[in-house]
Amino acid sequence: MSQHRPGSTSGPAGAVPALPDLPEATVARLPEYLRALHHCAETGYETVSSEGLAAAAGVNSAKLRKDLSHLGSYGTRGVGYDVALLIDQIEYVLGLTQRRAVALVGVGNLGHALAGYDGFASRGFHVVALFDADPATIGERIHGLQVRHIDELPAVAAETAIAIGVIATPAAAAQAVADQLVAAGVTSILNFAPCVLSVPPNVDVRKVDLAIELQILSFHEHRKSTLTALPGGRAAGTSGQEAVGS
Amino acid sequence: MSQHRPGSTSGPAGAVPALPDLPEATVARLPEYLRALHHCAETGYETVSSEGLAAAAGVNSAKLRKDLSHLGSYGTRGVGYDVALLIDQIEYVLGLTQRRAVALVGVGNLGHALAGYDGFASRGFHVVALFDADPATIGERIHGLQVRHIDELPAVAAETAIAIGVIATPAAAAQAVADQLVAAGVTSILNFAPCVLSVPPNVDVRKVDLAIELQILSFHEHRKSTLTALPGGRAAGTSGQEAVGS
DNA sequence: GGATGTGAATCTGTTCACAGCA
DNA sequence: TGCTGTGAACAGATTCACATCC
């Protein structure tokens, strides 16, 4: 148990948070574990084994145990993990104990859907402002929020601390929007526009490109069809795990 | 040049495709290179260096060169890559030379937006059918397509080969939909529902979970704030590349 | 007994640095 | 000289297998 500080308990009620820097791959999986744990809790489980939780999260158990061990984990040998405790731990590490404010820029086709996406609210995020540059959209009400002009961003940011900015504009506008978000003090950006953003080193950017996902699937589809078409090609479904890495 | 078959040219016009199995990480980046290349082409470039293309795609040049070398690449030392040629190469490898049919299941909040997403059509994909289970939505026209009941899936699949199924239903319905897609012969699935799908080994699944992306950003946000709050914590923006892996 | 936590081995991916070619 | 292509070194992530503890 290398990560346990002696003395005071760490975590939600602990004194010093001391987030040990987790491997990036682990961080990316923690939300999935969290979702699986919530599911366990709703189904009435108080405790769950690494095997069971791993299955629910779609990974193998060794990986799950190593991931959780990085948190200085709270399992019990011979028993498993306490569901409620682990939920608290992961939520704490991910910084979900405080509800984070999200500002969404671009209320076109995709932005419109994101503004009303249930998954955000149900997972500790709160969309607090919608922005756009198109005069036609300004003032429109979407899921209870009024669309404001992007130039009002500094004013809004001044009164409400924005934790995360979501960019759902066309690619051509994305860099300018990113600059405005950064200028307003936003240090985390989720970018749906198909382009590369350049930002200062202290700003984190994650990109989601829906077309890219399809293209990756297309590659595998293409490969499957050429494999089966080739002389020595093994028939589809013959062997091997084909699940594509996320 | 390890991958060149002697004799006949490979690629778009080649005899035997012979897709050398590329590293998964490389496959995931090819679409990004493709986008950057299209941008180059539109800007009038006929040739581009690894340095230039890497910058446009948001990676470093060594990685890009290694990725392209896996295709048995078409660069010229001292000059760079021929933009048009490389576009053809990558589109061929990704299987984008044929337009692939996409079926979308679930026309709720998110599905509605996906049905009209420009990025799909502009990148070689064609949404050919919309499905839902809710009687209230059946018959509705969205971006020129009529929503059909999910039970009609087999009939539609029989007349149009569906390359990719997109699931945009609530989590509770997703597994059943996946089963129906698989039964209809679909072997590639893009899943937006926050749950793990179990499918036969010959079916590829990619998952996009918007809330997970926010939670990963939340972690970094949390860590940044604790770092700056701690005694010895270096101030934000002091050093280091913080861009988060995709 | 049974399940966690973890060193060691392995695999995958990234980066370096330079040979080789235009 | 300039830039690609690539072996070799490096770093990171996954898997194995088992010691450890309830």
mmCIF file with all atom_site columns, N, CA, C and O (backbone and C1' of nucleotides) in Angstrom, chain B residues 1 49-50 65 77-78 81, chain D residues 2-8:
data_model
loop_
_atom_site.group_PDB
_atom_site.id
_atom_site.type_symbol
_atom_site.label_atom_id
_atom_site.label_alt_id
_atom_site.label_comp_id
_atom_site.label_asym_id
_atom_site.label_entity_id
_atom_site.label_seq_id
_atom_site.pdbx_PDB_ins_code
_atom_site.Cartn_x
_atom_site.Cartn_y
_atom_site.Cartn_z
_atom_site.occupancy
_atom_site.B_iso_or_equiv
_atom_site.pdbx_formal_charge
_atom_site.auth_seq_id
_atom_site.auth_comp_id
_atom_site.auth_asym_id
_atom_site.auth_atom_id
_atom_site.pdbx_PDB_model_num
ATOM 1  N N     . MET B 1 1  ? 12.304 1.744  -47.239 1.00 0.00 ? 1  MET B N     1
ATOM 2  C CA    . MET B 1 1  ? 10.978 1.526  -47.812 1.00 0.00 ? 1  MET B CA    1
ATOM 3  C C     . MET B 1 1  ? 10.574 0.078  -47.708 1.00 0.00 ? 1  MET B C     1
ATOM 4  O O     . MET B 1 1  ? 10.533 -0.668 -48.675 1.00 0.00 ? 1  MET B O     1
ATOM 5  N N     . SER B 1 49 ? 6.017  19.621 -46.082 1.00 0.00 ? 49 SER B N     1
ATOM 6  C CA    . SER B 1 49 ? 7.060  18.902 -45.329 1.00 0.00 ? 49 SER B CA    1
ATOM 7  C C     . SER B 1 49 ? 6.443  18.213 -44.117 1.00 0.00 ? 49 SER B C     1
ATOM 8  O O     . SER B 1 49 ? 5.339  18.553 -43.687 1.00 0.00 ? 49 SER B O     1
ATOM 9  N N     . SER B 1 50 ? 7.153  17.255 -43.569 1.00 0.00 ? 50 SER B N     1
ATOM 10 C CA    . SER B 1 50 ? 6.636  16.564 -42.387 1.00 0.00 ? 50 SER B CA    1
ATOM 11 C C     . SER B 1 50 ? 6.459  17.564 -41.249 1.00 0.00 ? 50 SER B C     1
ATOM 12 O O     . SER B 1 50 ? 5.518  17.473 -40.471 1.00 0.00 ? 50 SER B O     1
ATOM 13 N N     . ARG B 1 65 ? 6.189  11.213 -39.442 1.00 0.00 ? 65 ARG B N     1
ATOM 14 C CA    . ARG B 1 65 ? 6.992  10.478 -40.433 1.00 0.00 ? 65 ARG B CA    1
ATOM 15 C C     . ARG B 1 65 ? 6.902  8.981  -40.207 1.00 0.00 ? 65 ARG B C     1
ATOM 16 O O     . ARG B 1 65 ? 6.759  8.202  -41.141 1.00 0.00 ? 65 ARG B O     1
ATOM 17 N N     . ARG B 1 77 ? 12.653 12.811 -50.344 1.00 0.00 ? 77 ARG B N     1
ATOM 18 C CA    . ARG B 1 77 ? 13.673 13.394 -49.465 1.00 0.00 ? 77 ARG B CA    1
ATOM 19 C C     . ARG B 1 77 ? 14.157 14.709 -50.000 1.00 0.00 ? 77 ARG B C     1
ATOM 20 O O     . ARG B 1 77 ? 14.368 14.863 -51.187 1.00 0.00 ? 77 ARG B O     1
ATOM 21 N N     . GLY B 1 78 ? 14.303 15.644 -49.111 1.00 0.00 ? 78 GLY B N     1
ATOM 22 C CA    . GLY B 1 78 ? 14.734 16.973 -49.512 1.00 0.00 ? 78 GLY B CA    1
ATOM 23 C C     . GLY B 1 78 ? 13.593 17.860 -49.954 1.00 0.00 ? 78 GLY B C     1
ATOM 24 O O     . GLY B 1 78 ? 13.747 19.064 -50.086 1.00 0.00 ? 78 GLY B O     1
ATOM 25 N N     . TYR B 1 81 ? 6.129  15.828 -48.913 1.00 0.00 ? 81 TYR B N     1
ATOM 26 C CA    . TYR B 1 81 ? 5.100  14.911 -49.416 1.00 0.00 ? 81 TYR B CA    1
ATOM 27 C C     . TYR B 1 81 ? 4.240  15.603 -50.463 1.00 0.00 ? 81 TYR B C     1
ATOM 28 O O     . TYR B 1 81 ? 3.890  16.781 -50.312 1.00 0.00 ? 81 TYR B O     1
ATOM 29 P P     . DG  D 2 2  ? 20.002 23.777 -45.663 1.00 0.00 ? 2  DG  D P     1
ATOM 30 O "O5'" . DG  D 2 2  ? 18.962 22.671 -46.138 1.00 0.00 ? 2  DG  D "O5'" 1
ATOM 31 C "C5'" . DG  D 2 2  ? 18.276 22.830 -47.378 1.00 0.00 ? 2  DG  D "C5'" 1
ATOM 32 C "C4'" . DG  D 2 2  ? 17.154 21.815 -47.447 1.00 0.00 ? 2  DG  D "C4'" 1
ATOM 33 C "C3'" . DG  D 2 2  ? 16.404 21.652 -46.129 1.00 0.00 ? 2  DG  D "C3'" 1
ATOM 34 O "O3'" . DG  D 2 2  ? 15.048 21.389 -46.428 1.00 0.00 ? 2  DG  D "O3'" 1
ATOM 35 C "C1'" . DG  D 2 2  ? 17.453 19.597 -46.688 1.00 0.00 ? 2  DG  D "C1'" 1
ATOM 36 P P     . DC  D 2 3  ? 13.908 21.441 -45.327 1.00 0.00 ? 3  DC  D P     1
ATOM 37 O "O5'" . DC  D 2 3  ? 13.289 20.000 -45.464 1.00 0.00 ? 3  DC  D "O5'" 1
ATOM 38 C "C5'" . DC  D 2 3  ? 12.924 19.496 -46.743 1.00 0.00 ? 3  DC  D "C5'" 1
ATOM 39 C "C4'" . DC  D 2 3  ? 12.836 17.999 -46.635 1.00 0.00 ? 3  DC  D "C4'" 1
ATOM 40 C "C3'" . DC  D 2 3  ? 12.098 17.521 -45.390 1.00 0.00 ? 3  DC  D "C3'" 1
ATOM 41 O "O3'" . DC  D 2 3  ? 11.123 16.579 -45.780 1.00 0.00 ? 3  DC  D "O3'" 1
ATOM 42 C "C1'" . DC  D 2 3  ? 14.169 16.420 -45.588 1.00 0.00 ? 3  DC  D "C1'" 1
ATOM 43 P P     . DT  D 2 4  ? 10.098 15.885 -44.789 1.00 0.00 ? 4  DT  D P     1
ATOM 44 O "O5'" . DT  D 2 4  ? 10.259 14.364 -45.209 1.00 0.00 ? 4  DT  D "O5'" 1
ATOM 45 C "C5'" . DT  D 2 4  ? 10.194 14.012 -46.581 1.00 0.00 ? 4  DT  D "C5'" 1
ATOM 46 C "C4'" . DT  D 2 4  ? 10.897 12.671 -46.801 1.00 0.00 ? 4  DT  D "C4'" 1
ATOM 47 C "C3'" . DT  D 2 4  ? 10.245 11.493 -46.095 1.00 0.00 ? 4  DT  D "C3'" 1
ATOM 48 O "O3'" . DT  D 2 4  ? 10.220 10.391 -46.996 1.00 0.00 ? 4  DT  D "O3'" 1
ATOM 49 C "C1'" . DT  D 2 4  ? 12.525 11.676 -45.444 1.00 0.00 ? 4  DT  D "C1'" 1
ATOM 50 P P     . DG  D 2 5  ? 9.231  9.155  -46.698 1.00 0.00 ? 5  DG  D P     1
ATOM 51 O "O5'" . DG  D 2 5  ? 10.228 8.161  -45.955 1.00 0.00 ? 5  DG  D "O5'" 1
ATOM 52 C "C5'" . DG  D 2 5  ? 11.253 7.558  -46.721 1.00 0.00 ? 5  DG  D "C5'" 1
ATOM 53 C "C4'" . DG  D 2 5  ? 12.131 6.695  -45.818 1.00 0.00 ? 5  DG  D "C4'" 1
ATOM 54 C "C3'" . DG  D 2 5  ? 11.370 5.690  -44.948 1.00 0.00 ? 5  DG  D "C3'" 1
ATOM 55 O "O3'" . DG  D 2 5  ? 12.140 4.495  -44.957 1.00 0.00 ? 5  DG  D "O3'" 1
ATOM 56 C "C1'" . DG  D 2 5  ? 12.707 7.057  -43.572 1.00 0.00 ? 5  DG  D "C1'" 1
ATOM 57 P P     . DT  D 2 6  ? 11.637 3.167  -44.319 1.00 0.00 ? 6  DT  D P     1
ATOM 58 O "O5'" . DT  D 2 6  ? 12.563 3.017  -43.035 1.00 0.00 ? 6  DT  D "O5'" 1
ATOM 59 C "C5'" . DT  D 2 6  ? 13.974 3.007  -43.183 1.00 0.00 ? 6  DT  D "C5'" 1
ATOM 60 C "C4'" . DT  D 2 6  ? 14.621 2.956  -41.816 1.00 0.00 ? 6  DT  D "C4'" 1
ATOM 61 C "C3'" . DT  D 2 6  ? 13.899 2.059  -40.806 1.00 0.00 ? 6  DT  D "C3'" 1
ATOM 62 O "O3'" . DT  D 2 6  ? 14.882 1.368  -40.066 1.00 0.00 ? 6  DT  D "O3'" 1
ATOM 63 C "C1'" . DT  D 2 6  ? 14.209 4.164  -39.881 1.00 0.00 ? 6  DT  D "C1'" 1
ATOM 64 P P     . DG  D 2 7  ? 14.889 -0.219 -40.183 1.00 0.00 ? 7  DG  D P     1
ATOM 65 O "O5'" . DG  D 2 7  ? 15.853 -0.615 -38.973 1.00 0.00 ? 7  DG  D "O5'" 1
ATOM 66 C "C5'" . DG  D 2 7  ? 17.236 -0.571 -39.183 1.00 0.00 ? 7  DG  D "C5'" 1
ATOM 67 C "C4'" . DG  D 2 7  ? 17.919 0.115  -38.009 1.00 0.00 ? 7  DG  D "C4'" 1
ATOM 68 C "C3'" . DG  D 2 7  ? 17.790 -0.657 -36.688 1.00 0.00 ? 7  DG  D "C3'" 1
ATOM 69 O "O3'" . DG  D 2 7  ? 19.078 -0.677 -36.074 1.00 0.00 ? 7  DG  D "O3'" 1
ATOM 70 C "C1'" . DG  D 2 7  ? 17.031 1.577  -36.408 1.00 0.00 ? 7  DG  D "C1'" 1
ATOM 71 P P     . DA  D 2 8  ? 19.340 -1.589 -34.822 1.00 0.00 ? 8  DA  D P     1
ATOM 72 O "O5'" . DA  D 2 8  ? 19.461 -0.525 -33.650 1.00 0.00 ? 8  DA  D "O5'" 1
ATOM 73 C "C5'" . DA  D 2 8  ? 19.987 0.782  -33.916 1.00 0.00 ? 8  DA  D "C5'" 1
ATOM 74 C "C4'" . DA  D 2 8  ? 19.877 1.598  -32.637 1.00 0.00 ? 8  DA  D "C4'" 1
ATOM 75 C "C3'" . DA  D 2 8  ? 19.739 0.769  -31.364 1.00 0.00 ? 8  DA  D "C3'" 1
ATOM 76 O "O3'" . DA  D 2 8  ? 20.370 1.468  -30.303 1.00 0.00 ? 8  DA  D "O3'" 1
ATOM 77 C "C1'" . DA  D 2 8  ? 17.831 2.096  -31.611 1.00 0.00 ? 8  DA  D "C1'" 1
#
